[in-house]
Each structure stands twice: as C-alpha cells, then as structure tokens.
mmCIF file of C-alpha atoms in Angstrom:
data_model
loop_
_atom_site.group_PDB
_atom_site.id
_atom_site.type_symbol
_atom_site.label_atom_id
_atom_site.label_comp_id
_atom_site.label_asym_id
_atom_site.label_seq_id
_atom_site.Cartn_x
_atom_site.Cartn_y
_atom_site.Cartn_z
ATOM 1 C CA HIS A 1 -23.619 26.512 -44.144
ATOM 2 C CA GLU A 2 -21.959 26.037 -47.661
ATOM 3 C CA LYS A 3 -18.305 25.241 -48.124
ATOM 4 C CA LYS A 4 -16.303 28.253 -50.035
ATOM 5 C CA GLU A 5 -14.144 26.988 -52.878
ATOM 6 C CA LYS A 6 -10.732 28.844 -52.666
ATOM 7 C CA PRO A 7 -9.805 31.491 -55.082
ATOM 8 C CA LEU A 8 -7.193 30.122 -57.463
ATOM 9 C CA SER A 9 -4.563 32.056 -56.324
ATOM 10 C CA GLU A 10 -4.817 30.790 -52.970
ATOM 11 C CA LEU A 11 -4.277 27.279 -54.489
ATOM 12 C CA GLY A 12 -0.834 28.712 -55.904
ATOM 13 C CA ALA A 13 -2.176 28.202 -59.426
ATOM 14 C CA LEU A 14 -1.774 31.599 -60.545
ATOM 15 C CA THR A 15 0.221 34.336 -59.124
ATOM 16 C CA LEU A 16 -1.516 37.732 -58.240
ATOM 17 C CA PRO A 17 -1.383 40.487 -59.105
ATOM 18 C CA LEU A 18 -0.183 40.466 -62.614
ATOM 19 C CA PRO A 19 1.161 43.820 -63.529
ATOM 20 C CA ILE A 20 -1.158 46.004 -65.875
ATOM 21 C CA PRO A 21 0.603 46.544 -68.985
ATOM 22 C CA SER A 22 1.243 49.867 -70.447
ATOM 23 C CA ASP A 23 -0.206 48.700 -73.944
ATOM 24 C CA PRO A 24 -3.988 48.053 -73.723
ATOM 25 C CA HIS A 25 -3.812 45.645 -76.428
ATOM 26 C CA TYR A 26 -0.827 43.503 -74.869
ATOM 27 C CA VAL A 27 -1.979 39.777 -74.406
ATOM 28 C CA PHE A 28 -0.040 37.815 -71.499
ATOM 29 C CA PRO A 29 1.841 34.973 -73.041
ATOM 30 C CA GLN A 30 1.086 31.390 -72.285
ATOM 31 C CA SER A 31 4.090 30.697 -70.284
ATOM 32 C CA THR A 32 2.729 33.246 -67.509
ATOM 33 C CA ILE A 33 -0.177 30.449 -66.711
ATOM 34 C CA SER A 34 1.477 27.996 -64.123
ATOM 35 C CA PRO A 35 0.864 24.090 -65.647
ATOM 36 C CA SER A 36 -0.942 23.812 -61.815
ATOM 37 C CA PHE A 37 -3.829 26.032 -63.281
ATOM 38 C CA LYS A 38 -3.860 24.487 -66.421
ATOM 39 C CA ALA A 39 -4.409 21.246 -64.853
ATOM 40 C CA LEU A 40 -7.183 22.707 -62.633
ATOM 41 C CA LEU A 41 -8.776 23.058 -65.845
ATOM 42 C CA GLU A 42 -8.700 19.605 -67.064
ATOM 43 C CA THR A 43 -12.142 17.921 -67.506
ATOM 44 C CA LYS A 44 -12.491 14.028 -68.536
ATOM 45 C CA VAL A 45 -15.871 13.547 -70.317
ATOM 46 C CA ASN A 46 -16.918 10.190 -71.980
ATOM 47 C CA HIS A 47 -18.386 10.227 -75.075
ATOM 48 C CA PRO A 48 -20.689 7.469 -76.489
ATOM 49 C CA SER A 49 -19.170 6.001 -79.518
ATOM 50 C CA LEU A 50 -19.414 3.460 -82.306
ATOM 51 C CA ILE A 51 -16.619 1.281 -83.903
ATOM 52 C CA ILE A 52 -17.240 0.893 -87.413
ATOM 53 C CA PRO A 53 -14.985 -0.372 -90.543
ATOM 54 C CA ALA A 54 -12.401 2.056 -91.139
ATOM 55 C CA ARG A 55 -13.430 2.235 -95.262
ATOM 56 C CA LEU A 56 -16.627 3.236 -94.257
ATOM 57 C CA THR A 57 -15.745 6.393 -91.904
ATOM 58 C CA SER A 58 -16.474 8.958 -94.703
ATOM 59 C CA HIS A 59 -20.126 7.671 -95.154
ATOM 60 C CA PHE A 60 -20.693 7.296 -91.687
ATOM 61 C CA ARG A 61 -19.681 10.671 -91.009
ATOM 62 C CA LYS A 62 -21.698 11.946 -93.660
ATOM 63 C CA SER A 63 -24.785 10.120 -92.531
ATOM 64 C CA LEU A 64 -24.312 10.987 -88.602
ATOM 65 C CA LYS A 65 -22.838 14.293 -88.821
ATOM 66 C CA SER A 66 -25.789 15.826 -86.915
ATOM 67 C CA ILE A 67 -25.076 13.685 -83.569
ATOM 68 C CA LEU A 68 -21.521 13.433 -83.631
ATOM 69 C CA MET A 69 -19.240 15.562 -81.341
ATOM 70 C CA SER A 70 -18.254 18.853 -82.577
ATOM 71 C CA LYS A 71 -15.966 20.658 -80.513
ATOM 72 C CA PRO A 72 -13.061 23.137 -81.492
ATOM 73 C CA LYS A 73 -9.898 21.354 -81.613
ATOM 74 C CA LEU A 74 -10.990 17.735 -81.332
ATOM 75 C CA LYS A 75 -11.778 15.141 -83.843
ATOM 76 C CA ASP A 76 -14.454 13.076 -84.062
ATOM 77 C CA VAL A 77 -12.798 10.048 -85.772
ATOM 78 C CA TYR A 78 -10.096 8.213 -83.797
ATOM 79 C CA PRO A 79 -8.268 5.097 -83.912
ATOM 80 C CA LEU A 80 -9.010 1.903 -81.824
ATOM 81 C CA GLU A 81 -7.664 2.202 -78.019
ATOM 82 C CA SER A 82 -6.418 -1.548 -76.625
ATOM 83 C CA ASP A 83 -9.650 -2.152 -74.925
ATOM 84 C CA ASP A 84 -11.646 -1.595 -78.211
ATOM 85 C CA ILE A 85 -9.916 -4.342 -79.956
ATOM 86 C CA ILE A 86 -11.737 -7.727 -80.670
ATOM 87 C CA GLU A 87 -9.732 -11.234 -81.599
ATOM 88 C CA ASN A 88 -9.368 -11.872 -85.540
ATOM 89 C CA VAL A 89 -10.066 -8.255 -86.667
ATOM 90 C CA ASP A 90 -6.972 -6.396 -87.179
ATOM 91 C CA PRO A 91 -7.365 -3.046 -85.403
ATOM 92 C CA LYS A 92 -6.359 -0.897 -88.517
ATOM 93 C CA THR A 93 -9.266 -1.905 -90.463
ATOM 94 C CA GLU A 94 -11.740 -0.292 -87.482
ATOM 95 C CA ARG A 95 -12.066 3.328 -86.551
ATOM 96 C CA LYS A 96 -14.122 4.571 -83.748
ATOM 97 C CA ILE A 97 -16.490 7.227 -84.246
ATOM 98 C CA VAL A 98 -17.514 9.526 -81.259
ATOM 99 C CA PHE A 99 -21.062 10.751 -80.536
ATOM 100 C CA THR A 100 -22.130 14.072 -78.596
ATOM 101 C CA ASP A 101 -22.912 13.440 -74.908
ATOM 102 C CA SER A 102 -25.807 15.714 -75.568
ATOM 103 C CA ILE A 103 -28.259 13.139 -76.370
ATOM 104 C CA GLN A 104 -29.375 10.888 -74.038
ATOM 105 C CA ASP A 105 -29.489 7.020 -74.979
ATOM 106 C CA ILE A 106 -27.635 7.877 -78.309
ATOM 107 C CA PHE A 107 -27.369 4.082 -78.957
ATOM 108 C CA ASN A 108 -31.543 4.087 -79.592
ATOM 109 C CA HIS A 109 -31.264 7.031 -82.040
ATOM 110 C CA PRO A 110 -32.903 6.625 -85.146
ATOM 111 C CA LEU A 111 -29.770 7.227 -87.140
ATOM 112 C CA VAL A 112 -27.832 4.590 -84.952
ATOM 113 C CA LEU A 113 -30.352 1.755 -83.985
ATOM 114 C CA PRO A 114 -30.116 0.507 -87.593
ATOM 115 C CA LEU A 115 -26.367 0.472 -87.493
ATOM 116 C CA LEU A 116 -26.622 -1.787 -84.560
ATOM 117 C CA LYS A 117 -28.900 -3.951 -85.922
ATOM 118 C CA LYS A 118 -26.809 -4.471 -88.851
ATOM 119 C CA ASP A 119 -28.860 -2.803 -91.216
ATOM 120 C CA CYS A 120 -26.550 -0.471 -92.310
ATOM 121 C CA CYS A 121 -25.577 -2.039 -95.525
ATOM 122 C CA SER A 122 -29.157 -3.107 -96.685
ATOM 123 C CA GLU A 123 -28.623 -1.869 -100.423
ATOM 124 C CA SER A 124 -25.994 -4.504 -100.967
ATOM 125 C CA TYR A 125 -24.699 -6.600 -97.614
ATOM 126 C CA ASP A 126 -21.339 -5.645 -96.559
ATOM 127 C CA PRO A 127 -19.885 -8.391 -94.128
ATOM 128 C CA SER A 128 -17.759 -5.621 -92.461
ATOM 129 C CA CYS A 129 -20.948 -4.343 -90.767
ATOM 130 C CA SER A 130 -21.095 -7.041 -88.753
ATOM 131 C CA ASN A 131 -18.451 -6.011 -86.352
ATOM 132 C CA ILE A 132 -20.143 -2.774 -86.013
ATOM 133 C CA ARG A 133 -20.205 -2.135 -82.014
ATOM 134 C CA LYS A 134 -20.684 0.352 -79.165
ATOM 135 C CA SER A 135 -18.217 1.690 -77.108
ATOM 136 C CA ASN A 136 -17.149 4.733 -75.077
ATOM 137 C CA HIS A 137 -14.064 7.647 -75.614
ATOM 138 C CA LYS A 138 -12.916 9.673 -73.199
ATOM 139 C CA VAL A 139 -12.546 12.896 -74.288
ATOM 140 C CA ILE A 140 -10.081 15.379 -72.167
ATOM 141 C CA LEU A 141 -10.720 18.910 -72.364
ATOM 142 C CA SER A 142 -7.567 21.303 -71.198
ATOM 143 C CA TYR A 143 -6.847 24.836 -71.059
ATOM 144 C CA ASN A 144 -6.595 24.951 -74.684
ATOM 145 C CA HIS A 145 -9.664 23.881 -75.617
ATOM 146 C CA TYR A 146 -11.551 26.771 -73.373
ATOM 147 C CA THR A 147 -12.450 30.475 -74.516
ATOM 148 C CA VAL A 148 -11.105 33.337 -72.169
ATOM 149 C CA GLU A 149 -14.352 33.462 -71.126
ATOM 150 C CA GLN A 150 -14.967 30.021 -69.883
ATOM 151 C CA ILE A 151 -11.718 30.133 -68.319
ATOM 152 C CA VAL A 152 -12.358 33.349 -66.539
ATOM 153 C CA SER A 153 -15.555 31.994 -65.161
ATOM 154 C CA LYS A 154 -13.792 29.143 -63.427
#
C-alpha cells in the first residue's frame, strides 16, 4: 500500500485558505508565501561542466551552444569553486562552462571529446588548452526558477 504525501498546507508551508480577492487580476505578493514552502521547492542538480581558459570563454560558448545548460535566470559560465582549482594555475584565468544534464555521457559528445583530448586549438597550438578538464557544477533551483504551473503541480 502506497504512502501518501501530506499536502503542503499540512506541513505548515502554506496557510490555507487564502482569501479570494475581489479583483480578479489581483496577484498575491511573494511575502504571503512562507519561507518553509519555498524551501520545499528547492532542488539541487549536478550538471557536468568543463573548466576552460577564461579568455576563450566566448569561443567555447559559441561552439558548444547546443549542449550548454539553458535555464531561465541561470548562467552557463561560472568562476571556479575551491575544489576546481589546480596548483600553479591562477583561478582567475579559468572559468567553468556548464552543460545540460539531459545528454547522457556528455564528455564523449563529438563537440566535447576533442577538447578533452587537447585538440581544441588545432589551428594554432595554445598552451592554455592543456588545462581543460572535466568538472561538475551544483545548480540550485529554487522558488524563483519555477513557473506558476510548475509550483502548482508540486
């Protein structure tokens, strides 16, 4: 027999019933939504990413556009986190470019594999390409990242 989830109103996350406004176009302000309800909507997702030379970010964003993470209100390029930093390389000279999580085995994708094999700068060898490496990036989706339909369905 299945365990039923309690409605959010029973978890103290949402005070019901909200009064029905006289104006049909009235939108309740965000302040009427409790922080505990917003916390219930928070989701953490690990996305595969590549650490690339910062000065080549624009080039890589253009060439990898079709497989980069594309979520409203989220960037696809981030500064390095402490666990991404390698010795003798200034972290300000590198960026983390985040891929979509919908493609299985993204690091074997035809657009990514040459970068990891250091074939990225074949026209003119660039020593900065030697530090391109795999990574992950934790994306936190919160209340502000969802549409009304997505919130209501939760």
